[in-house]
Amino acid sequence: MFKVRYSYLPQQFADPEPIFQELRRLVPTGDFTLGKPVAEFERRFADMIGVKHAIGVGSGTDALKLPLRALGIGHGDEVITAANTFIATVGAIAETGATPVLVDCDPDTFCMDVSKVEAAITPRTKAIMPVQITGEVVEMPALMAIAEKHGLPVVEDSCQGIFSECDGKRSGTWGAAGGFSLHPLKNLNVWGDAGVIVTNDDEMDRKLRLLRNHGMRNRDEIEILGHNSRLDSVQAVVGNWLIGQTHDITEKRIATGAYYDAGLCDIDGIRVPNRPANHKRVFHLYMVFAEDRDALYQYCLDQGVEAKVHYPIPLYQQDGLKHLGYAPGTFPVTDRHAADVISFPVDQHVEKWQLDYVIDTVRGFYAKR
Ligand SMILES: *Cc1c(COP(=O)(O)O)cnc(C)c1O
């Protein structure tokens, strides 16, 4: 039995009755696709992030794919993104028909190393997709300057980064659009797959609303070839019930991250990443660098700490992405991270005694070496 579990969903939804009551109110309305709960959630999400438009879609992956499609990106085009990301980023790019072009990550933030972006730009490059991985942020002003210089639109993968900021500006609001995931294990979550796109651009908003609903201008007219990727009304009900907690959840995660940093930073064998002062990170994941990582990981599991590794095999070395043609060693920082990083539970339900237990366990491991 784990003393410190990774998944907090049983605690978060220990009392589902209030949500069931909301769902009971939904059923008699028959408002199951793009009705009132979806419109309400979109308005609240846009207000919360501080953008003009929020468009609810079927998944975080679609929240990345549809903006690329709205920008006209497809076969023969290239989209630059981070080597160190979750497969969904690369998958979303590939689903448009475009080729994902990877850039290595920063040694501390885990995010795209902006100084390596320009070398990846070719005449076929049509967009840049920075990833706010772990809830850290890309150095966005520098990235935006490169994007503007080359006339490239930016679509942010903010799926792990809700409420994160760079220079006081929120993730998702920098470029043409930003995509968020409401997957059960994201900081703002629902009871299945869902995603949200934010944009300040009226035309982008219009295209995204067409693209998520079969390209239908109205019941009878199809303006463009689209997709079926609507935010489910049932999930919008869950989202409306939870969205008001986003601020508190974020603050709790940030406080927990700071507590881990303070407890782990003096352990010989652990390196806490430098945390740039102009970034507000929201700790979707809490990750540090560990010597002898695999042994520490196993020791943690044995001691009842459900640690994780995000991610043990870099994407470019995965069988499913061999066709991208990257040779082993192309992304040395990403490779090093795959060997060094370890993640500890950082959710809003983890308690202080559990954080102390994790810290003591890690300390105990290195004391024994
Ligand atoms: C979760 C996530 C996504 C989207 O995944 P879905 O499962 O489709 O919601 C995209 N990018 C990153 C970095 C993610 O963590």
Coordinates of C-alpha atoms and ligand atoms in Angstrom, one line a residue:
M1 CA 0.0 0.0 0.0
F2 CA 1.3 3.5 -0.9
K3 CA 1.6 6.0 1.9
V4 CA 1.8 8.7 -0.7
R5 CA -0.3 8.0 -3.8
Y6 CA 0.1 9.7 -7.2
S7 CA -3.6 9.8 -8.1
Y8 CA -5.8 12.0 -6.0
L9 CA -9.0 11.5 -7.9
P10 CA -10.7 9.3 -5.3
Q11 CA -10.2 12.1 -2.8
Q12 CA -11.1 14.9 -5.1
F13 CA -14.4 13.2 -6.0
A14 CA -15.1 11.6 -2.6
D15 CA -18.5 13.3 -2.5
P16 CA -19.9 13.4 -6.1
E17 CA -23.4 14.2 -5.0
P18 CA -23.4 17.9 -5.8
I19 CA -22.2 17.1 -9.3
F20 CA -24.8 14.4 -9.7
Q21 CA -27.4 17.0 -8.8
E22 CA -26.2 19.3 -11.5
L23 CA -26.3 16.4 -14.0
R24 CA -29.9 15.5 -12.9
R25 CA -30.8 19.1 -13.8
L26 CA -29.2 18.7 -17.2
V27 CA -30.9 15.5 -18.3
P28 CA -34.5 16.8 -18.6
T29 CA -33.3 19.8 -20.7
G30 CA -31.9 17.4 -23.4
D31 CA -29.1 20.0 -23.8
F32 CA -26.4 17.4 -24.6
T33 CA -24.4 19.1 -27.4
L34 CA -23.1 22.7 -27.3
G35 CA -25.9 23.9 -25.1
K36 CA -26.0 26.2 -22.0
P37 CA -23.5 24.4 -19.8
V38 CA -20.8 24.6 -22.6
A39 CA -21.5 28.3 -23.3
E40 CA -21.3 29.0 -19.5
F41 CA -18.1 27.1 -19.1
E42 CA -16.5 28.9 -22.1
R43 CA -17.4 32.3 -20.8
R44 CA -16.1 31.5 -17.3
F45 CA -12.9 30.0 -18.7
A46 CA -12.2 33.1 -21.0
D47 CA -12.8 35.5 -18.0
M48 CA -10.6 33.4 -15.8
I49 CA -7.7 33.4 -18.2
G50 CA -8.3 37.0 -19.2
V51 CA -9.0 36.4 -23.0
K52 CA -11.8 37.4 -25.3
H53 CA -12.7 33.8 -26.5
A54 CA -12.6 30.3 -25.1
I55 CA -13.8 27.4 -27.3
G56 CA -14.6 24.0 -25.7
V57 CA -13.4 21.0 -27.6
G58 CA -13.2 17.2 -27.2
S59 CA -9.6 16.9 -25.8
G60 CA -6.4 18.7 -25.1
T61 CA -5.0 17.1 -28.2
D62 CA -7.8 18.7 -30.3
A63 CA -7.2 22.0 -28.5
L64 CA -3.8 22.0 -30.3
K65 CA -4.8 20.4 -33.6
L66 CA -7.7 22.7 -34.4
P67 CA -5.8 26.0 -34.1
L68 CA -3.2 24.6 -36.4
R69 CA -5.9 23.6 -38.9
A70 CA -7.5 27.1 -38.5
L71 CA -4.1 28.5 -39.5
G72 CA -4.2 26.4 -42.7
I73 CA -1.4 24.1 -41.6
G74 CA -1.3 20.6 -43.2
H75 CA 0.7 18.3 -45.5
G76 CA 4.2 19.6 -46.5
D77 CA 4.3 22.0 -43.6
E78 CA 6.6 21.9 -40.5
V79 CA 5.7 22.9 -36.9
I80 CA 8.5 23.4 -34.4
T81 CA 7.9 22.1 -30.9
A82 CA 9.8 20.7 -27.9
A83 CA 11.7 17.4 -27.9
N84 CA 10.7 17.0 -24.3
T85 CA 7.0 16.9 -24.3
F86 CA 4.1 14.5 -24.0
I87 CA 3.2 12.6 -27.1
A88 CA -0.1 14.5 -27.5
T89 CA 1.8 17.6 -28.7
V90 CA 3.5 15.8 -31.5
G91 CA 0.4 13.7 -32.2
A92 CA -1.7 16.9 -32.7
I93 CA 0.8 18.3 -35.2
A94 CA 1.0 15.0 -37.1
E95 CA -2.8 14.7 -37.2
T96 CA -2.9 17.9 -39.3
G97 CA -0.6 16.2 -41.8
A98 CA 2.3 18.5 -40.9
T99 CA 5.8 17.3 -39.8
P100 CA 6.8 17.9 -36.1
V101 CA 10.3 19.4 -35.9
L102 CA 11.8 19.0 -32.4
V103 CA 14.0 21.4 -30.4
D104 CA 16.0 20.4 -27.3
C105 CA 15.0 21.6 -23.9
D106 CA 16.5 24.0 -21.3
P107 CA 18.6 22.3 -18.6
D108 CA 16.5 23.8 -15.8
T109 CA 13.0 24.6 -17.0
F110 CA 12.4 21.3 -19.0
C111 CA 10.8 23.6 -21.6
M112 CA 12.0 24.3 -25.2
D113 CA 15.4 26.0 -25.3
V114 CA 14.5 29.1 -27.2
S115 CA 18.1 29.7 -28.2
K116 CA 17.9 26.6 -30.4
V117 CA 14.6 27.5 -32.2
E118 CA 16.0 29.7 -35.1
A119 CA 18.3 26.9 -36.3
A120 CA 15.2 24.7 -36.7
I121 CA 13.4 27.1 -39.0
T122 CA 13.2 26.2 -42.7
P123 CA 11.2 27.5 -45.6
R124 CA 8.5 24.9 -44.7
T125 CA 8.1 26.1 -41.1
K126 CA 4.5 27.3 -40.6
A127 CA 4.2 27.6 -36.8
I128 CA 5.9 27.2 -33.5
M129 CA 4.2 25.3 -30.7
P130 CA 5.9 25.9 -27.3
V131 CA 5.0 23.6 -24.5
Q132 CA 4.5 24.8 -20.9
I133 CA 5.7 21.4 -19.6
T134 CA 5.3 20.5 -16.0
G135 CA 3.6 23.9 -15.5
E136 CA 6.9 25.7 -16.0
V137 CA 7.0 28.2 -18.9
V138 CA 9.0 28.8 -22.0
E139 CA 10.9 32.1 -22.0
M140 CA 8.0 33.5 -24.1
P141 CA 9.2 37.1 -24.8
A142 CA 12.3 35.7 -26.5
L143 CA 10.3 33.1 -28.4
M144 CA 7.7 35.7 -29.6
A145 CA 10.5 37.9 -30.9
I146 CA 11.9 35.0 -33.0
A147 CA 8.3 34.2 -34.2
E148 CA 7.7 37.8 -35.2
K149 CA 11.0 38.1 -37.0
H150 CA 10.2 35.1 -39.1
G151 CA 6.4 35.9 -39.5
L152 CA 5.5 32.6 -37.8
P153 CA 2.3 32.1 -35.7
V154 CA 2.6 30.7 -32.2
V155 CA 0.1 28.2 -30.8
E156 CA 0.9 27.4 -27.1
D157 CA 0.5 23.9 -25.6
S158 CA -0.7 25.1 -22.2
C159 CA -2.2 21.7 -21.3
Q160 CA 0.0 21.4 -18.2
G161 CA 0.2 25.1 -17.6
I162 CA -3.1 26.6 -16.6
F163 CA -2.4 29.9 -14.7
S164 CA 1.3 29.8 -15.3
E165 CA 2.9 33.1 -16.4
C166 CA 6.1 34.5 -17.9
D167 CA 6.8 38.2 -17.1
G168 CA 3.3 38.4 -15.6
K169 CA 1.5 37.3 -18.8
R170 CA -0.6 34.1 -18.7
S171 CA 0.2 31.0 -20.7
G172 CA -2.2 30.6 -23.6
T173 CA -2.4 34.3 -24.3
W174 CA 0.8 34.9 -26.1
G175 CA 0.2 33.8 -29.6
A176 CA -2.6 33.1 -32.1
A177 CA -4.2 30.6 -29.7
G178 CA -3.4 28.5 -26.7
G179 CA -4.7 25.0 -25.9
F180 CA -5.6 23.5 -22.5
S181 CA -6.5 20.0 -21.5
L182 CA -9.2 19.1 -18.9
H183 CA -8.0 15.5 -18.7
P184 CA -8.7 13.9 -15.3
L185 CA -5.1 14.3 -14.2
K186 CA -4.7 18.0 -15.3
N187 CA -4.8 20.9 -12.7
L188 CA -8.4 21.8 -13.8
N189 CA -10.1 18.5 -14.7
V190 CA -13.3 16.8 -15.6
W191 CA -14.6 13.2 -15.8
G192 CA -13.1 12.3 -19.1
D193 CA -11.6 13.9 -22.2
A194 CA -12.1 17.6 -22.8
G195 CA -10.1 20.6 -23.9
V196 CA -10.3 24.4 -24.3
I197 CA -8.8 26.8 -26.8
V198 CA -8.3 30.5 -25.9
T199 CA -7.8 33.3 -28.4
N200 CA -8.2 37.1 -28.6
D201 CA -8.7 36.9 -32.4
D202 CA -12.3 37.1 -33.6
E203 CA -11.6 35.3 -36.9
M204 CA -9.7 32.5 -35.1
D205 CA -12.6 32.1 -32.7
R206 CA -15.1 31.9 -35.7
K207 CA -12.9 29.3 -37.5
L208 CA -12.4 27.2 -34.4
R209 CA -16.2 27.1 -33.7
L210 CA -16.7 25.8 -37.3
L211 CA -13.8 23.3 -37.1
R212 CA -15.0 21.7 -33.8
N213 CA -18.5 21.1 -35.2
H214 CA -18.2 19.6 -38.7
G215 CA -17.5 22.9 -40.3
M216 CA -21.2 23.7 -40.1
R217 CA -22.1 27.4 -40.4
N218 CA -25.7 26.4 -39.4
R219 CA -27.9 23.4 -39.5
D220 CA -27.9 23.2 -43.3
E221 CA -24.7 24.8 -44.5
I222 CA -21.2 23.4 -44.4
E223 CA -18.6 26.2 -44.7
I224 CA -15.4 24.1 -44.4
L225 CA -14.4 20.5 -43.8
G226 CA -14.3 20.2 -40.0
H227 CA -14.2 17.7 -37.2
N228 CA -16.5 16.3 -34.5
S229 CA -14.7 17.8 -31.4
R230 CA -17.2 19.4 -29.1
L231 CA -16.8 19.9 -25.4
D232 CA -19.3 17.4 -24.0
S233 CA -22.1 19.1 -22.1
V234 CA -21.9 16.5 -19.3
Q235 CA -18.2 17.4 -18.9
A236 CA -19.0 21.1 -19.1
V237 CA -21.3 20.6 -16.1
V238 CA -18.4 19.0 -14.2
G239 CA -16.1 21.8 -15.4
N240 CA -18.5 24.5 -14.2
W241 CA -18.6 22.9 -10.8
L242 CA -14.8 22.8 -10.5
I243 CA -13.6 25.9 -12.4
G244 CA -14.0 28.2 -9.3
Q245 CA -11.4 26.1 -7.5
T246 CA -8.7 26.7 -10.1
H247 CA -7.1 29.5 -8.2
D248 CA -6.9 27.6 -4.9
I249 CA -5.7 24.4 -6.5
T250 CA -2.9 26.4 -8.2
E251 CA -1.8 28.2 -5.0
K252 CA -1.8 24.8 -3.1
R253 CA 0.4 23.2 -5.8
I254 CA 2.8 26.2 -5.8
A255 CA 3.1 26.1 -2.0
T256 CA 3.7 22.3 -2.1
G257 CA 6.4 22.8 -4.8
A258 CA 8.1 25.4 -2.6
Y259 CA 8.0 23.0 0.4
Y260 CA 9.6 20.2 -1.6
D261 CA 12.3 22.6 -3.0
A262 CA 13.2 23.7 0.6
G263 CA 13.2 20.1 1.9
L264 CA 15.2 18.5 -1.0
C265 CA 17.7 21.2 -2.0
D266 CA 20.4 20.3 0.5
I267 CA 20.3 16.5 -0.3
D268 CA 23.6 15.4 -1.9
G269 CA 22.4 13.4 -4.9
I270 CA 19.4 15.7 -5.7
R271 CA 19.5 18.8 -7.9
V272 CA 16.5 21.1 -7.6
P273 CA 16.2 23.0 -10.9
N274 CA 16.9 26.7 -11.0
R275 CA 13.5 28.5 -11.0
P276 CA 13.7 31.7 -13.1
A277 CA 12.2 34.6 -11.1
N278 CA 10.2 36.0 -14.1
H279 CA 8.3 32.7 -14.4
K280 CA 5.2 31.7 -12.4
R281 CA 5.2 27.9 -12.5
V282 CA 2.1 26.0 -11.4
F283 CA 3.6 22.5 -10.7
H284 CA 1.4 20.3 -12.8
L285 CA 4.4 18.0 -12.1
Y286 CA 7.0 18.4 -9.4
M287 CA 10.3 17.2 -10.9
V288 CA 13.9 17.2 -9.7
F289 CA 17.1 15.7 -11.0
A290 CA 18.3 12.6 -9.1
E291 CA 21.6 10.7 -9.2
D292 CA 21.1 7.0 -9.5
R293 CA 17.5 7.8 -10.5
D294 CA 16.3 4.2 -11.2
A295 CA 17.5 3.0 -7.8
L296 CA 15.9 6.0 -6.1
Y297 CA 12.7 5.4 -8.0
Q298 CA 12.5 1.7 -6.9
Y299 CA 13.4 2.6 -3.3
C300 CA 10.5 5.2 -3.3
L301 CA 8.0 2.6 -4.5
D302 CA 9.3 0.1 -1.9
Q303 CA 8.9 2.7 0.9
G304 CA 5.3 3.5 -0.2
V305 CA 6.0 6.7 -2.2
E306 CA 4.3 6.5 -5.6
A307 CA 7.0 8.4 -7.6
K308 CA 6.8 8.7 -11.4
V309 CA 9.2 9.4 -14.3
H310 CA 8.1 12.0 -16.9
Y311 CA 9.3 10.6 -19.3
P312 CA 11.8 7.7 -19.3
I313 CA 12.0 7.3 -23.1
P314 CA 12.4 10.6 -25.2
L315 CA 9.8 10.9 -27.9
Y316 CA 12.3 11.0 -30.7
Q317 CA 13.6 7.5 -29.7
Q318 CA 10.1 5.9 -29.6
D319 CA 9.3 3.3 -32.2
G320 CA 6.1 5.2 -33.2
L321 CA 8.2 8.3 -34.1
K322 CA 11.2 6.6 -35.8
H323 CA 10.0 8.0 -39.2
L324 CA 10.9 11.5 -38.0
G325 CA 14.5 10.3 -38.6
Y326 CA 16.3 11.6 -35.6
A327 CA 19.5 9.8 -34.7
P328 CA 20.2 8.8 -31.1
G329 CA 21.9 11.7 -29.3
T330 CA 20.3 14.4 -31.4
F331 CA 18.8 16.0 -28.2
P332 CA 21.4 15.5 -25.4
V333 CA 19.5 17.6 -22.7
T334 CA 16.3 15.7 -23.3
D335 CA 18.3 12.4 -23.1
R336 CA 19.9 13.5 -19.9
H337 CA 16.6 14.4 -18.4
A338 CA 15.1 11.1 -19.3
A339 CA 17.8 9.4 -17.2
D340 CA 17.8 11.9 -14.3
V341 CA 14.3 13.2 -13.6
I342 CA 11.9 11.9 -11.0
S343 CA 8.4 13.3 -10.1
F344 CA 6.7 13.3 -6.7
P345 CA 3.0 13.8 -5.9
V346 CA 2.2 17.6 -5.9
D347 CA -1.6 17.6 -6.1
Q348 CA -3.9 19.8 -3.9
H349 CA -4.8 16.8 -1.7
V350 CA -1.3 15.7 -0.6
E351 CA -0.8 16.5 3.1
K352 CA 2.2 18.0 5.0
W353 CA 3.1 14.7 6.7
Q354 CA 3.2 13.1 3.3
L355 CA 5.5 15.7 1.9
D356 CA 7.8 15.2 4.9
Y357 CA 7.6 11.4 4.4
V358 CA 8.7 11.9 0.7
I359 CA 11.6 14.2 1.7
D360 CA 12.7 11.8 4.5
T361 CA 12.5 8.8 2.1
V362 CA 14.7 10.6 -0.5
R363 CA 17.2 11.7 2.3
G364 CA 17.3 8.1 3.6
F365 CA 18.1 6.7 0.2
Y366 CA 21.1 9.0 -0.3
A367 CA 22.3 8.6 3.3
K368 CA 22.5 4.8 2.7
R369 CA 24.6 5.0 -0.5
Ligands
LIG1 C1 -2.3 16.3 -21.4 C2 -1.4 16.9 -22.5 C3 -1.9 17.2 -23.8 C4 -3.3 16.9 -24.2 O1 -3.7 15.6 -23.9 P1 -5.2 15.1 -23.9 O2 -5.1 13.8 -23.3 O3 -5.6 15.0 -25.3 O4 -6.0 16.0 -23.1 C5 -1.1 17.9 -24.7 N1 0.1 18.2 -24.3 C6 0.7 18.0 -23.1 C7 2.0 18.5 -22.8 C8 -0.1 17.3 -22.2 O5 0.4 17.1 -20.9

